[in-house]
GROMACS .gro file of C-alpha atoms in nm:
model
   70
    1MET     CA    1  19.795  27.349   7.650
    2THR     CA    2  20.061  27.505   7.432
    3ILE     CA    3  20.311  27.789   7.442
    4THR     CA    4  20.443  28.004   7.159
    5LEU     CA    5  20.810  28.086   7.107
    6ASP     CA    6  20.935  28.366   6.886
    7ILE     CA    7  21.267  28.227   6.772
    8GLU     CA    8  21.549  28.449   6.649
    9LEU     CA    9  21.826  28.262   6.470
   10ILE     CA   10  22.165  28.434   6.469
   11ASN     CA   11  22.455  28.329   6.242
   12SER     CA   12  22.232  28.076   6.067
   13ASP     CA   13  22.103  28.012   5.717
   14LEU     CA   14  21.759  27.948   5.867
   15SER     CA   15  21.509  28.230   5.900
   16ASN     CA   16  21.344  28.343   6.221
   17LYS     CA   17  21.043  28.135   6.323
   18LYS     CA   18  20.736  28.132   6.544
   19LEU     CA   19  20.685  27.791   6.701
   20THR     CA   20  20.397  27.655   6.909
   21VAL     CA   21  20.484  27.359   7.132
   22PRO     CA   22  20.316  27.172   7.419
   23VAL     CA   23  20.368  27.294   7.775
   24ASP     CA   24  20.661  27.111   7.943
   25THR     CA   25  20.859  27.097   7.617
   26THR     CA   26  21.233  27.125   7.678
   27TYR     CA   27  21.464  27.349   7.481
   28GLU     CA   28  21.632  27.030   7.356
   29ASN     CA   29  21.295  26.925   7.208
   30VAL     CA   30  21.264  27.266   7.042
   31LEU     CA   31  21.603  27.216   6.875
   32ASP     CA   32  21.499  26.866   6.763
   33ILE     CA   33  21.180  27.007   6.608
   34LEU     CA   34  21.387  27.267   6.422
   35GLY     CA   35  21.647  27.009   6.316
   36ILE     CA   36  21.931  27.192   6.492
   37ASN     CA   37  22.223  27.007   6.654
   38GLN     CA   38  22.246  27.126   7.016
   39GLU     CA   39  22.626  27.099   7.007
   40THR     CA   40  22.642  27.383   6.754
   41VAL     CA   41  22.433  27.650   6.929
   42LEU     CA   42  22.385  27.861   7.239
   43LEU     CA   43  22.035  27.931   7.367
   44LEU     CA   44  21.957  28.272   7.512
   45LYS     CA   45  21.645  28.387   7.692
   46ASP     CA   46  21.645  28.755   7.791
   47LYS     CA   47  22.020  28.767   7.706
   48LYS     CA   48  22.098  28.487   7.953
   49SER     CA   49  22.204  28.134   7.862
   50VAL     CA   50  21.946  27.862   7.926
   51PRO     CA   51  22.013  27.487   7.966
   52PHE     CA   52  21.904  27.250   7.693
   53ASP     CA   53  21.711  27.039   7.944
   54GLY     CA   54  21.527  27.343   8.079
   55ILE     CA   55  21.152  27.375   8.023
   56ALA     CA   56  21.069  27.621   7.746
   57VAL     CA   57  20.871  27.928   7.847
   58PRO     CA   58  20.669  28.154   7.617
   59GLY     CA   59  20.832  28.455   7.457
   60ASN     CA   60  21.152  28.528   7.269
   61LEU     CA   61  21.425  28.267   7.234
   62THR     CA   62  21.754  28.347   7.064
   63ILE     CA   63  21.944  28.060   6.905
   64MET     CA   64  22.301  28.159   6.827
   65CYS     CA   65  22.493  27.927   6.596
   66ILE     CA   66  22.851  27.897   6.719
   67ALA     CA   67  22.985  27.630   6.484
   68SER     CA   68  23.034  27.630   6.108
   69GLN     CA   69  22.799  27.408   5.911
   70GLY     CA   70  23.040  27.330   5.635
   0.00000   0.00000   0.00000
């Protein structure tokens, strides 16, 4: 089974994405798939911070870049 995430990227050069991943995928895995360093972002689900080792759930995920990339 899979789940779909609608990903909004804030303060990033990357565009927003729709991503389908297997059930039990962690948010850390999502960042790895997208090639994003977890030390440079905050993850928000329904305007609340989520842990990187948390299991991803379907719906909207906001990735806010908090560190400069250059």
